[in-house]
Short mmCIF file of C-alpha atoms and ligand atoms in Angstrom, two decimals:
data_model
loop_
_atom_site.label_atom_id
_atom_site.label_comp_id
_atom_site.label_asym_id
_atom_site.label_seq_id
_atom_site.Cartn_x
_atom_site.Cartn_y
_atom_site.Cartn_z
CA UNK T 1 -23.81 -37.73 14.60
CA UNK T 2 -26.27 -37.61 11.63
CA UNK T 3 -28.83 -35.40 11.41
CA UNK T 4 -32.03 -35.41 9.26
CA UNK T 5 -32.69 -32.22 6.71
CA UNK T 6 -36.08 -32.16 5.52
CA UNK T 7 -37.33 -34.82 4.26
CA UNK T 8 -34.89 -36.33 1.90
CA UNK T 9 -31.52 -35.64 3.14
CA UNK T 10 -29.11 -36.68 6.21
CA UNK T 11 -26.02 -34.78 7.17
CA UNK T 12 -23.74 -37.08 8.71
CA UNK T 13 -20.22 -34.73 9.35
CA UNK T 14 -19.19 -31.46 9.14
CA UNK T 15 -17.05 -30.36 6.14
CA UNK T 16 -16.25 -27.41 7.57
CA UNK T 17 -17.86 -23.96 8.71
CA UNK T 18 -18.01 -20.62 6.89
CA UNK T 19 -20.09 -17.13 8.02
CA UNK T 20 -23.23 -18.46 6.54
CA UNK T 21 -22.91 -21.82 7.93
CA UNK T 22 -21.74 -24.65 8.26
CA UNK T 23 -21.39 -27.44 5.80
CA UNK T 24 -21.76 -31.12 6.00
CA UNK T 25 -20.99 -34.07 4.39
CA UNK T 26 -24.25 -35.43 3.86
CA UNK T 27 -26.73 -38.20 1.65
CA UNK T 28 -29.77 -37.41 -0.58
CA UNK T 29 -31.66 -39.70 -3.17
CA UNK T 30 -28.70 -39.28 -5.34
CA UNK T 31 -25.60 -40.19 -3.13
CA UNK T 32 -23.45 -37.83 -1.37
CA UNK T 33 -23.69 -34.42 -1.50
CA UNK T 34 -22.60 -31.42 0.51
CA UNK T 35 -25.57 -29.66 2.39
CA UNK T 36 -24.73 -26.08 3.85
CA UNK T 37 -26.73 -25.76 6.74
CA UNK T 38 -27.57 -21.78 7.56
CA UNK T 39 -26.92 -20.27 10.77
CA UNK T 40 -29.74 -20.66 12.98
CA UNK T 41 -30.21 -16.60 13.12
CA UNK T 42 -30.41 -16.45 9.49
CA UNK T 43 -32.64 -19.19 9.02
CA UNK T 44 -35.37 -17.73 11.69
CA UNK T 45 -34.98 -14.72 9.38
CA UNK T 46 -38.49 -15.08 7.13
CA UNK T 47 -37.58 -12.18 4.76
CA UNK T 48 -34.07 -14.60 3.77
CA UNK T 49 -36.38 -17.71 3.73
CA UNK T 50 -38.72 -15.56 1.45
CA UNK T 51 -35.84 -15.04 -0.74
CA UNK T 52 -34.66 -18.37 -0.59
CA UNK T 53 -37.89 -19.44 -1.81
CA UNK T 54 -37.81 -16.66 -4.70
CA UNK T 55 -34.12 -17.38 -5.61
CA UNK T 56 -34.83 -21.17 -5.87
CA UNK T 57 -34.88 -21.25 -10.09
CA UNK T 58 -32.39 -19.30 -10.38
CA UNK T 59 -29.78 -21.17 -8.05
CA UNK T 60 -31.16 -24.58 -9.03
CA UNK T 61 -30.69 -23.39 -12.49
CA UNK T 62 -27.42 -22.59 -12.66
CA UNK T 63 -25.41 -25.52 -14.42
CA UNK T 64 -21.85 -25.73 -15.41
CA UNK T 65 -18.99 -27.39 -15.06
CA UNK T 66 -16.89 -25.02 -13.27
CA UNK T 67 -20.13 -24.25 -10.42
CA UNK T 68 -20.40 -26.22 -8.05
CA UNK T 69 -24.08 -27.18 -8.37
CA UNK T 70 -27.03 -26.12 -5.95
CA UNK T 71 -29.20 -29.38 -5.74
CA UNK T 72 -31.75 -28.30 -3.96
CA UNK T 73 -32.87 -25.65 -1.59
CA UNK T 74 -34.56 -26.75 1.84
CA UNK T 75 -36.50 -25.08 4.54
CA UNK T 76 -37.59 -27.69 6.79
CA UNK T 77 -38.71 -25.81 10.61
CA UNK T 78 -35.57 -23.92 12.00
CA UNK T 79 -33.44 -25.42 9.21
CA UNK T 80 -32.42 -23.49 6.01
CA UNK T 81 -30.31 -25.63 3.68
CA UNK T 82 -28.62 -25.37 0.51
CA UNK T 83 -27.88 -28.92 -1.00
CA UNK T 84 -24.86 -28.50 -3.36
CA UNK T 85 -22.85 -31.22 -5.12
CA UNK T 86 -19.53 -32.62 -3.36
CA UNK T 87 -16.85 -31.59 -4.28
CA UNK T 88 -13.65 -33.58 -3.34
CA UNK T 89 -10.67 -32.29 -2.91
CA UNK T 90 -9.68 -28.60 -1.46
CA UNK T 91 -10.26 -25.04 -1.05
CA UNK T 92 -8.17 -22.98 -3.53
CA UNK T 93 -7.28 -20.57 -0.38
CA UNK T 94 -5.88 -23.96 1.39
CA UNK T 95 -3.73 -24.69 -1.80
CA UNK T 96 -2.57 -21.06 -1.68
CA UNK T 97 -1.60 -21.37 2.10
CA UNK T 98 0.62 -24.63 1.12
CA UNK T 99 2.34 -23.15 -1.70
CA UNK T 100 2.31 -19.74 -1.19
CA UNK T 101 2.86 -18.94 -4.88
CA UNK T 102 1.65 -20.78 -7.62
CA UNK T 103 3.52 -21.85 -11.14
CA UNK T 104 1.72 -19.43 -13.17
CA UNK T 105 0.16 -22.00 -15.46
CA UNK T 106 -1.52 -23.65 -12.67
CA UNK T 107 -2.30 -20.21 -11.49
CA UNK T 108 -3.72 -19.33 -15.36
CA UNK T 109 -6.07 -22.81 -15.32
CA UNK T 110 -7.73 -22.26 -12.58
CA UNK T 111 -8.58 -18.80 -13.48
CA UNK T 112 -9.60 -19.41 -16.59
CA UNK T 113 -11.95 -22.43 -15.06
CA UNK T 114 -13.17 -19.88 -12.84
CA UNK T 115 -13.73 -17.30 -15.56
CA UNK T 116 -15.72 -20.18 -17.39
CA UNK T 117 -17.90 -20.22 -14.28
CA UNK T 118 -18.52 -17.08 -13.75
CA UNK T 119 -19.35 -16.82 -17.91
CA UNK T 120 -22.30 -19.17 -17.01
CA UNK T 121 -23.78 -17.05 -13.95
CA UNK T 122 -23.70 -13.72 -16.22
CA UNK T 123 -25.20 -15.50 -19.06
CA UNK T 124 -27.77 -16.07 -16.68
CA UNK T 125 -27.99 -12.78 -15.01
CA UNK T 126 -26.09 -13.79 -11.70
CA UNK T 127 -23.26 -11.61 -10.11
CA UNK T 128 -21.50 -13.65 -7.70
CA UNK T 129 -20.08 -10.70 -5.92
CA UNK T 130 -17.47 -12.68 -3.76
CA UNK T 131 -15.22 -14.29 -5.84
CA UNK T 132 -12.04 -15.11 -3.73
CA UNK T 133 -9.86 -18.06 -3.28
CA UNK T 134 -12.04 -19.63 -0.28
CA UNK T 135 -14.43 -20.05 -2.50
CA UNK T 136 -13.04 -21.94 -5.50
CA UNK T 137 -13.14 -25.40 -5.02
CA UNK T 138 -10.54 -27.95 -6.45
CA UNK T 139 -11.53 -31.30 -7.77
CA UNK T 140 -9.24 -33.72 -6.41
CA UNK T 141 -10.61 -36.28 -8.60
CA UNK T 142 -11.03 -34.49 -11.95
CA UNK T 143 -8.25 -34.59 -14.59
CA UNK T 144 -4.98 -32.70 -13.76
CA UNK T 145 -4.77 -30.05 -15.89
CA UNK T 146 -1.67 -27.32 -16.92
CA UNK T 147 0.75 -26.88 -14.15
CA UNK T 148 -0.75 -29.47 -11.84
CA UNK T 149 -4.33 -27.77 -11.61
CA UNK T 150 -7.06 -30.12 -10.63
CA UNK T 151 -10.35 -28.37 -12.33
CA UNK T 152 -11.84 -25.38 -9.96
CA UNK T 153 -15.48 -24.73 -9.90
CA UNK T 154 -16.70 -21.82 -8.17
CA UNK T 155 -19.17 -22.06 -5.04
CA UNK T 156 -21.03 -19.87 -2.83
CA UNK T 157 -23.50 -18.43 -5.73
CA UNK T 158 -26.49 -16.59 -4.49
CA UNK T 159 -25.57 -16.83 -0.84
CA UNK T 160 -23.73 -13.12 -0.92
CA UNK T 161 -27.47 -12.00 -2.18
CA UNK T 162 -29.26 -14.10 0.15
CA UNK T 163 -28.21 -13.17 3.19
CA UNK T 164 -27.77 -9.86 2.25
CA UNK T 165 -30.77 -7.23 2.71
CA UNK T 166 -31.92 -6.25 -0.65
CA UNK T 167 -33.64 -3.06 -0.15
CA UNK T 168 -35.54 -1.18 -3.08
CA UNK T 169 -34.73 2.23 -3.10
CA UNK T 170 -36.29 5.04 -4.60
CA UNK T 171 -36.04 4.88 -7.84
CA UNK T 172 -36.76 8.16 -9.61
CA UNK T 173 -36.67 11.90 -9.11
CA UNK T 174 -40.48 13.48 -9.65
CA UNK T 175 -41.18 13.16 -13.73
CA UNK T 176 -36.79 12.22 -14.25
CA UNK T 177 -35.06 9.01 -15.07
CA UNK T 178 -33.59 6.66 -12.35
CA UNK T 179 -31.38 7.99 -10.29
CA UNK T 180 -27.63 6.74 -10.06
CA UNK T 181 -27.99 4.65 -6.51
CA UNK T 182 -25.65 4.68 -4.42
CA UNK T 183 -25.52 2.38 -1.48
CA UNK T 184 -24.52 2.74 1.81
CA UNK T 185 -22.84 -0.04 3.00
CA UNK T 186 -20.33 -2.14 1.04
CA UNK T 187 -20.56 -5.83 1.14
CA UNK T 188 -17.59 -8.52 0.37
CA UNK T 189 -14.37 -9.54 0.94
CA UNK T 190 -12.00 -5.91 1.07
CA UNK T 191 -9.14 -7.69 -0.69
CA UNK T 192 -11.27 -8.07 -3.73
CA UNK T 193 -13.45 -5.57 -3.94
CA UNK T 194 -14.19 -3.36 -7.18
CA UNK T 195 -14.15 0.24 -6.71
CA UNK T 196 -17.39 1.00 -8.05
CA UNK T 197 -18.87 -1.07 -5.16
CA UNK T 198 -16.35 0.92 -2.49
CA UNK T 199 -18.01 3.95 -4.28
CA UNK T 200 -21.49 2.60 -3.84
CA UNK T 201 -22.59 1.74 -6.97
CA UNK T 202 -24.83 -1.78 -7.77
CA UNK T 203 -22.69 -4.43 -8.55
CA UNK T 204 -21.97 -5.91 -11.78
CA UNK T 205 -20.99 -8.91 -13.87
CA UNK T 206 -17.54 -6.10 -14.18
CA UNK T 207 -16.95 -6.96 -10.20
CA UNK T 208 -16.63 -10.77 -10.49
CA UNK T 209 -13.72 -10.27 -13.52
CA UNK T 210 -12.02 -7.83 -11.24
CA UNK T 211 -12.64 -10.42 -8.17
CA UNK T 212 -11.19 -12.58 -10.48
CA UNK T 213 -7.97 -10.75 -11.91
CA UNK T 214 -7.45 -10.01 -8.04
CA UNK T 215 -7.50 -13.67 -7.08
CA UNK T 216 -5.08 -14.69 -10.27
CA UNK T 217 -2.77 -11.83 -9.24
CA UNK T 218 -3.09 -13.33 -5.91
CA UNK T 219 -2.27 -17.14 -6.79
CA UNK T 220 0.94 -15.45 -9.08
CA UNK T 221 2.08 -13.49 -5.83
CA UNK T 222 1.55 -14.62 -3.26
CA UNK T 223 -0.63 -11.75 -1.82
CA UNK T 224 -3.48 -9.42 -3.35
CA UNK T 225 -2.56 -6.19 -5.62
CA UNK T 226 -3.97 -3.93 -3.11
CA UNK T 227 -4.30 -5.91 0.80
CA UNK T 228 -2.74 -5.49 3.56
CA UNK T 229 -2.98 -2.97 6.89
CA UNK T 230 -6.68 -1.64 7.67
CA UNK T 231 -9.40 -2.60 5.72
CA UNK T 232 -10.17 0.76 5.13
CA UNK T 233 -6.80 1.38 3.56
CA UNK T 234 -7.61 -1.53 1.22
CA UNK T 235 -10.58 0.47 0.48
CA UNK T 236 -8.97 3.20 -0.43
CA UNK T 237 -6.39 1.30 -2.19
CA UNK T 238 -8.16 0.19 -4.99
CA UNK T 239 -9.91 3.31 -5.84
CA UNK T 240 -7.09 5.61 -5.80
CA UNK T 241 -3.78 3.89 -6.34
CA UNK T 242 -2.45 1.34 -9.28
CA UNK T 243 -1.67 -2.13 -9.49
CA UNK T 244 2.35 -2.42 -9.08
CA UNK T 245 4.13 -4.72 -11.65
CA UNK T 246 5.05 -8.44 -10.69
CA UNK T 247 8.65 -9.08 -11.33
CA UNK T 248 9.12 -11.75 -14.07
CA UNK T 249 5.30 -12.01 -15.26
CA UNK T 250 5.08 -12.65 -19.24
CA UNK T 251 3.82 -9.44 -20.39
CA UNK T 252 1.06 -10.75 -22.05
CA UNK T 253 -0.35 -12.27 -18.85
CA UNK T 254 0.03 -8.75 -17.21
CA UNK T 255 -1.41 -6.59 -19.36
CA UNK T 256 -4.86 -9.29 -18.85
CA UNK T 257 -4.14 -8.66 -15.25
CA UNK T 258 -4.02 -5.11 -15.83
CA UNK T 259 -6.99 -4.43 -18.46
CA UNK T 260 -9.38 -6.72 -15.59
CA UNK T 261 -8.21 -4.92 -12.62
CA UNK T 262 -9.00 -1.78 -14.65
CA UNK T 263 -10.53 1.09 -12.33
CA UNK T 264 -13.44 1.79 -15.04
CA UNK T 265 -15.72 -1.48 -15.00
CA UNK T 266 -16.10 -1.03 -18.91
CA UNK T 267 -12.19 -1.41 -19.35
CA UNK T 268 -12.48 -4.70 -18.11
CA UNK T 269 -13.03 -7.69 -20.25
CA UNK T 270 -16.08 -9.89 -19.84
CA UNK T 271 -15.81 -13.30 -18.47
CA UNK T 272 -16.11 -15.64 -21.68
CA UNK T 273 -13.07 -13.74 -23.19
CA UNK T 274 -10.96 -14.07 -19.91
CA UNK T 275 -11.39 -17.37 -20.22
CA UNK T 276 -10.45 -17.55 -23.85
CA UNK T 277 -7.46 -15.27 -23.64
CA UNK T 278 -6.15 -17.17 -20.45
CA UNK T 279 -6.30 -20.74 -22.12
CA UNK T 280 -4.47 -18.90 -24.97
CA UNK T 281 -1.51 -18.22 -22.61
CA UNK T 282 -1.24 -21.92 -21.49
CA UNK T 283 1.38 -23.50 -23.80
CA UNK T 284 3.64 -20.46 -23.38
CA UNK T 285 3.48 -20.56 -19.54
CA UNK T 286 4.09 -24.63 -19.66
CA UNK T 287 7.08 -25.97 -17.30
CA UNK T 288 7.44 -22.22 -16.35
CA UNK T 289 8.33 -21.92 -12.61
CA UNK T 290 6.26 -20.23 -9.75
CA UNK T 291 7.62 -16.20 -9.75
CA UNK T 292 10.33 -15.55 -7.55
CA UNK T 293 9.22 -12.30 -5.75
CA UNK T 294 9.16 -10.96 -1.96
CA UNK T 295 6.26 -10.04 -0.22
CA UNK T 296 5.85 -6.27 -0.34
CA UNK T 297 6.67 -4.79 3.23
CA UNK T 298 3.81 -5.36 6.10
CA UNK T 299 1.69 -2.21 6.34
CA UNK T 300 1.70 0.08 9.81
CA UNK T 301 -1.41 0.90 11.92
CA UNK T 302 -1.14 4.05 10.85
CA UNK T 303 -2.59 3.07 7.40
CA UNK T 304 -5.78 3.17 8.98
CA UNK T 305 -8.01 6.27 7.76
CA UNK T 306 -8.76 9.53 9.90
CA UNK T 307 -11.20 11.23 9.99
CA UNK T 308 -11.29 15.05 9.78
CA UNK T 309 -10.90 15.31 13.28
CA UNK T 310 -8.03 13.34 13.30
CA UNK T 311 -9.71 10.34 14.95
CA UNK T 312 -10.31 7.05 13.36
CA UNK T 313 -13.55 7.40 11.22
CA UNK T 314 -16.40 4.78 11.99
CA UNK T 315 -16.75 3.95 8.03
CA UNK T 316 -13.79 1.77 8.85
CA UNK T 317 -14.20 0.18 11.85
CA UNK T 318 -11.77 -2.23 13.12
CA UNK T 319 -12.01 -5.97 12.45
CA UNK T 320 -15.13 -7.79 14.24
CA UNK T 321 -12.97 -10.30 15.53
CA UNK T 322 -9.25 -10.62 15.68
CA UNK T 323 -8.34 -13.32 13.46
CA UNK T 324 -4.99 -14.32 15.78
CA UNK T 325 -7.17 -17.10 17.48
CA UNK T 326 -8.80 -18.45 14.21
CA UNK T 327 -7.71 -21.92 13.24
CA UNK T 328 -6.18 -22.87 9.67
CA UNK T 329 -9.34 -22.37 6.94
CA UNK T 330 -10.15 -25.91 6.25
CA UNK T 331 -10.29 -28.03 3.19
CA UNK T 332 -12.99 -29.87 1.68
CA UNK T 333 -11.36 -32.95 2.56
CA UNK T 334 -11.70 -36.54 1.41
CA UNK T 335 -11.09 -37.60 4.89
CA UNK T 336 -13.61 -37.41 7.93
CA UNK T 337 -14.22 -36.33 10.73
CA UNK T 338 -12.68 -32.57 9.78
CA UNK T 339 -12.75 -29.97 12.65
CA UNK T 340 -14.57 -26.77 12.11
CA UNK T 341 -12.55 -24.20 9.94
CA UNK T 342 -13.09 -20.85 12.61
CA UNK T 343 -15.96 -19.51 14.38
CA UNK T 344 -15.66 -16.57 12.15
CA UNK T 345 -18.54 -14.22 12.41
CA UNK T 346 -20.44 -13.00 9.63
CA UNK T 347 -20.05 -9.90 7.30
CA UNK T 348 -19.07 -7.39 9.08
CA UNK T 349 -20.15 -3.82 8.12
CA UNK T 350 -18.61 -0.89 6.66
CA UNK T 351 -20.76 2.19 5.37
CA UNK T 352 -19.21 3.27 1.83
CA UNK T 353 -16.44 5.47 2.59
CA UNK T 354 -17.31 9.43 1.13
CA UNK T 355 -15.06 10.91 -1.70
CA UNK T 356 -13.22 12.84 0.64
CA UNK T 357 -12.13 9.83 2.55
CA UNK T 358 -11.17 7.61 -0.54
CA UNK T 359 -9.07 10.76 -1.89
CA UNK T 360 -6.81 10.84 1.54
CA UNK T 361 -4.59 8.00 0.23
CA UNK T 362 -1.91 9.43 -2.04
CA UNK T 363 -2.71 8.58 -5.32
CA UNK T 364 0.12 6.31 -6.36
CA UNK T 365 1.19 2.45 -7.10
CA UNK T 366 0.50 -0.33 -4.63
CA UNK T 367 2.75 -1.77 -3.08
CA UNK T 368 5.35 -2.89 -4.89
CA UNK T 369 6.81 -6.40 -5.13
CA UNK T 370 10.57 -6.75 -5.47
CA UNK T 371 12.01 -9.59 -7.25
CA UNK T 372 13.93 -11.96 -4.08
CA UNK T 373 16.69 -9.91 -2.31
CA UNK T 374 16.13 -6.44 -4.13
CA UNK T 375 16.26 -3.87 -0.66
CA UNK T 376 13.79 -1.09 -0.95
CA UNK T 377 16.01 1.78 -0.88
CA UNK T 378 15.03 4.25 2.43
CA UNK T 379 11.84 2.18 3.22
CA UNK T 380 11.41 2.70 7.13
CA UNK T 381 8.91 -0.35 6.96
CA UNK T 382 9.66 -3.35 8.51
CA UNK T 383 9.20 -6.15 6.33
CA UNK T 384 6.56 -8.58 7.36
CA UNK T 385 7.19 -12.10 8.26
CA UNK T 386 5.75 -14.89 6.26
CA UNK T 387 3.69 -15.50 9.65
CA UNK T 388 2.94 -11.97 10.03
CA UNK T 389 1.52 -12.18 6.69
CA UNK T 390 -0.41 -14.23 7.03
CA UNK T 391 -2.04 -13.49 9.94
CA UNK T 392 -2.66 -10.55 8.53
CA UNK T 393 -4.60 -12.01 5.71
CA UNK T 394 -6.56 -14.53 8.46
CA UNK T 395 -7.59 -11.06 10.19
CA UNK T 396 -8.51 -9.31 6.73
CA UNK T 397 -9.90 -12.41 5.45
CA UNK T 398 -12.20 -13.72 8.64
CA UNK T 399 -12.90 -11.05 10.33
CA UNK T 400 -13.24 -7.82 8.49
CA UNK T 401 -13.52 -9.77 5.56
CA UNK T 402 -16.44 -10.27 4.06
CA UNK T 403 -17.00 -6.90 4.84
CA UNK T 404 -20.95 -7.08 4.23
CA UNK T 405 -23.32 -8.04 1.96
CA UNK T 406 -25.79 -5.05 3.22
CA UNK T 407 -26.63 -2.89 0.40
CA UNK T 408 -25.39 -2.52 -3.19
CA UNK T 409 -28.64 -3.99 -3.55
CA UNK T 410 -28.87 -0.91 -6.19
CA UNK T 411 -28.97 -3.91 -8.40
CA UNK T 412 -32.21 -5.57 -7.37
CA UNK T 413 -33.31 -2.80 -9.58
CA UNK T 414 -31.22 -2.77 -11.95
CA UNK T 415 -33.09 -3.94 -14.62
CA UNK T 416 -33.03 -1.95 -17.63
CA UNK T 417 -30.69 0.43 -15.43
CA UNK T 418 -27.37 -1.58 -16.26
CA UNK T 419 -24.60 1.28 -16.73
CA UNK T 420 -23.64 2.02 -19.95
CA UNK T 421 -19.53 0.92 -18.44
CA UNK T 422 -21.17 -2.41 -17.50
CA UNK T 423 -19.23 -4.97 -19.22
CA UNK T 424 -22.18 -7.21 -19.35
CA UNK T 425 -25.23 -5.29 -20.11
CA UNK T 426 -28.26 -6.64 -18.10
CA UNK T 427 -26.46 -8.70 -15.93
CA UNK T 428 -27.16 -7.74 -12.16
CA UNK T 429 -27.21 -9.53 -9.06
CA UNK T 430 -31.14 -10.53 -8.66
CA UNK T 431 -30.92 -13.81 -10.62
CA UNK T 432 -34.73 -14.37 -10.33
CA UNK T 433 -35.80 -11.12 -11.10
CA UNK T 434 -34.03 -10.29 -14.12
CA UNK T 435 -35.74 -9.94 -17.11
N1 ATP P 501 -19.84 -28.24 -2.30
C1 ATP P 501 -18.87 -28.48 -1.40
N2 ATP P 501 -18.23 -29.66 -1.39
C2 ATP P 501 -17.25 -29.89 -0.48
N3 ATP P 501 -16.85 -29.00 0.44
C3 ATP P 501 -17.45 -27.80 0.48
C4 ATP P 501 -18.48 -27.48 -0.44
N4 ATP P 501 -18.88 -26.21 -0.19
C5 ATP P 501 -18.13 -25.76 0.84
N5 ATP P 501 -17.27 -26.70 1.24
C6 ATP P 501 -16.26 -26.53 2.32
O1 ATP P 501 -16.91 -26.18 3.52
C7 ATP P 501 -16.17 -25.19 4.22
C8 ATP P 501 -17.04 -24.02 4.54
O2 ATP P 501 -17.53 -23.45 3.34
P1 ATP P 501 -18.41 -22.15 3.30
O3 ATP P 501 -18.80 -21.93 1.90
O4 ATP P 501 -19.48 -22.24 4.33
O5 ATP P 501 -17.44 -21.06 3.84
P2 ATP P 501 -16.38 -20.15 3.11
O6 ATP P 501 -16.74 -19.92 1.68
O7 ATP P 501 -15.07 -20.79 3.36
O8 ATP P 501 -16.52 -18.82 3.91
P3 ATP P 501 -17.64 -17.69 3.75
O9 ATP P 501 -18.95 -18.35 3.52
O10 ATP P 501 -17.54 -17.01 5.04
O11 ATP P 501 -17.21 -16.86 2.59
C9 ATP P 501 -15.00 -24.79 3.35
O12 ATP P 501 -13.85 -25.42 3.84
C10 ATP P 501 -15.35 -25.33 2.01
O13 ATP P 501 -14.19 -25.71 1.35
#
């Protein structure tokens, strides 16, 4: 059933549904486009619309091949709506689902698209801040590149910051320089989250490259460098422990992985140079096939963080929702007439874990992969199912997942307060704003 959006647009069927909103298929002055339509809560919300409003330049600005476009921005009554190109084809997360593991060139081009993309938003002062494969599109009708990759453009800009609740804190100690902020709630998806932002600190351009690295170690996989069990074990994961090795992986292409999923932000390489050094790897990675590695074993309940007291803490609640009922995430299909993707609710909230609970991991090495049929020698873990793993990623991934887009917001004053490790000086999340 089509519905009018302000003025100038009609949505006529739904694409499918994320925790923002829903998207539609719908027609503007220009053709087709896609219009994501904000949850009614959100969109009664006149601080967001107020920032909707402010954000408009910035998100209308942002143009480059490997985006996906915001057309327009629309508040029309109880409707808030972001009008975005189409884009036809899939979801990179439904690709990943089908094939599990990708050939690593196909795995290399769409990160280094991606890394293109994400070179455009820093050069104009925009941290994504929730890079993962759900929100990489796939062009079904662009070129096919290395491996089979149709180009991926990255989608979802501004929407992290926009539902989020920016709030200013105070800013300096009587007659001293700013403060080092520290937030109190982390925001995003747990599988990909930098440790700086786990530790509270305002996210930088340096959180979309490691967002990145985690997504390309993801499509090489088959699973993310540090997921898996509680979400506040992931947590703790990526602050304390190391990235285990990937059986097979040219060791040019993991010491990349390794240098962007670097614990120090300014260890990490800046987006334009990903991008450069991963389309250097191409022709060596040509015809190469996808890695032939296990899934590491399933992690036990008891991963879950205590507290002192020897209860579970509330920084790391359990999932919102379990994730057993969700259906299938959904493509961006050519076809009509798609069924929702979930009913997923939306960030869910997690205060920033203190230094005493991100220390009671043991230091140590993820995880680690096996190549096929190497045993573990004395693991009492069970290893997880295919199924098993995947449900466990539907329950990270919908539920806890994007684990909240409350605070951080350290960087809606970050100007001129960029840390020195930053590896792109004055880039912070307030696209508007920035100076
Ligand atoms: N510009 C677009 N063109 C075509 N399909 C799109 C476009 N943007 C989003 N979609 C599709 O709409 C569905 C919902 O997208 P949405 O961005 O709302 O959620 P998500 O990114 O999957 O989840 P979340 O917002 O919770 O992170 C997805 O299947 C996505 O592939």
């Amino acid at each position: 059933m089509a519905r009018k959006i302000g003025s100038r647009y009609t949505a006529h069927q739904i694409l499918g549904r994320g925790s923002a909103g829903t998207v539609w298929l719908g027609e503007g002055p220009e053709g087709a486009v896609a219009i994501k339509l904000l949850r009614e809560d959100l969109a009664a919300d006149q601080e967001l619309v107020g920032r909707f409003v402010q954000e408009r330049a910035a998100l209308l600005g942002l143009a480059d091949p490997h985006v996906v476009g915001v057309r327009d921005l629309v508040v029309d009554g109880n409707d808030l709506a972001l009008v975005m190109e189409l884009v036809r084809g899939t979801d990179l997360r439904t690709r990943l689902e089908r094939e599990r593991r990708l050939a690593p060139a196909a795995a290399v081009a769409i990160a280094a698209d991606v890394a293109d993309g994400l070179a455009a938003a820093h050069a104009a002062r925009i941290v994504h801040r929730d890079v993962k494969p759900e929100n990489v599109l796939l062009d079904m009708q662009g070129p096919l590149g290395p491996g089979g990759a149709h180009p991926a453009l990255l989608t979802d800009f501004g929407i992290a910051r926009l539902v989020d609740v920016p709030r200013r804190l105070p800013q300096t100690p009587a007659g001293g320089s700013t403060v080092p902020l520290r937030s109190t709630k982390v925001i995003g998806t747990p599988d990909y989250l930098a440790p700086e932002i786990i530790e509270g600190l305002p996210p930088r351009a340096s959180v979309d490259v490691y967002a990145l690295a985690t997504v390309l170690y993801e499509l090489l996989a088959g699973f993310t460098p540090f997921g898996g069990g509680h979400p506040g074990a992931v947590l703790r994961r990526h602050v304390t422990e190391s990235v285990a090795p990937l059986p097979g992986i040219p060791d040019e292409l993991w010491q990349l992985l390794l240098q962007c999923l670097a614990k120090a932000p300014a260890s990490r390489l800046r987006a334009p140079e990903l991008a450069a050094r991963l389309r250097e790897l191409l022709p060596s990675l040509a015809g190469m096939p996808p890695l032939d590695i296990d899934e590491p074993e399933d992690e036990q309940p008891e991963d879950a963080p205590e507290s002192a007291a020897g209860t579970r803490d509330e920084a790391f609640p359990p999932p919102a929702a379990s994730g057993e009922a969700t259906p299938p995430r959904g493509a961006v299909p050519l076809v009509q007439g798609t069924a929702p993707d979930s009913n997923r609710d939306t960030h869910t909230s997690m205060r920033v874990p203190g230094p005493d609970e991100l220390a009671g991991g043991a230091h140590g090495t993820a995880r680690a992969p096996r190549a096929t049929g190497e045993r573990r020698a004395g693991s009492a873990r069970h290893r997880a199912s295919p199924e098993a793993v995947r449900r466990r990623r539907i329950r990270l991934g919908a539920a806890a997942a994007a684990l909240v887009v409350a605070a951080g917001l350290g960087g809606w004053l970050a100007s001129g307060d960029d840390d020195a490790g930053d590896a792109t000086p004055g880039v912070h999340q307030s696209g508007p704003d920035a100076p």
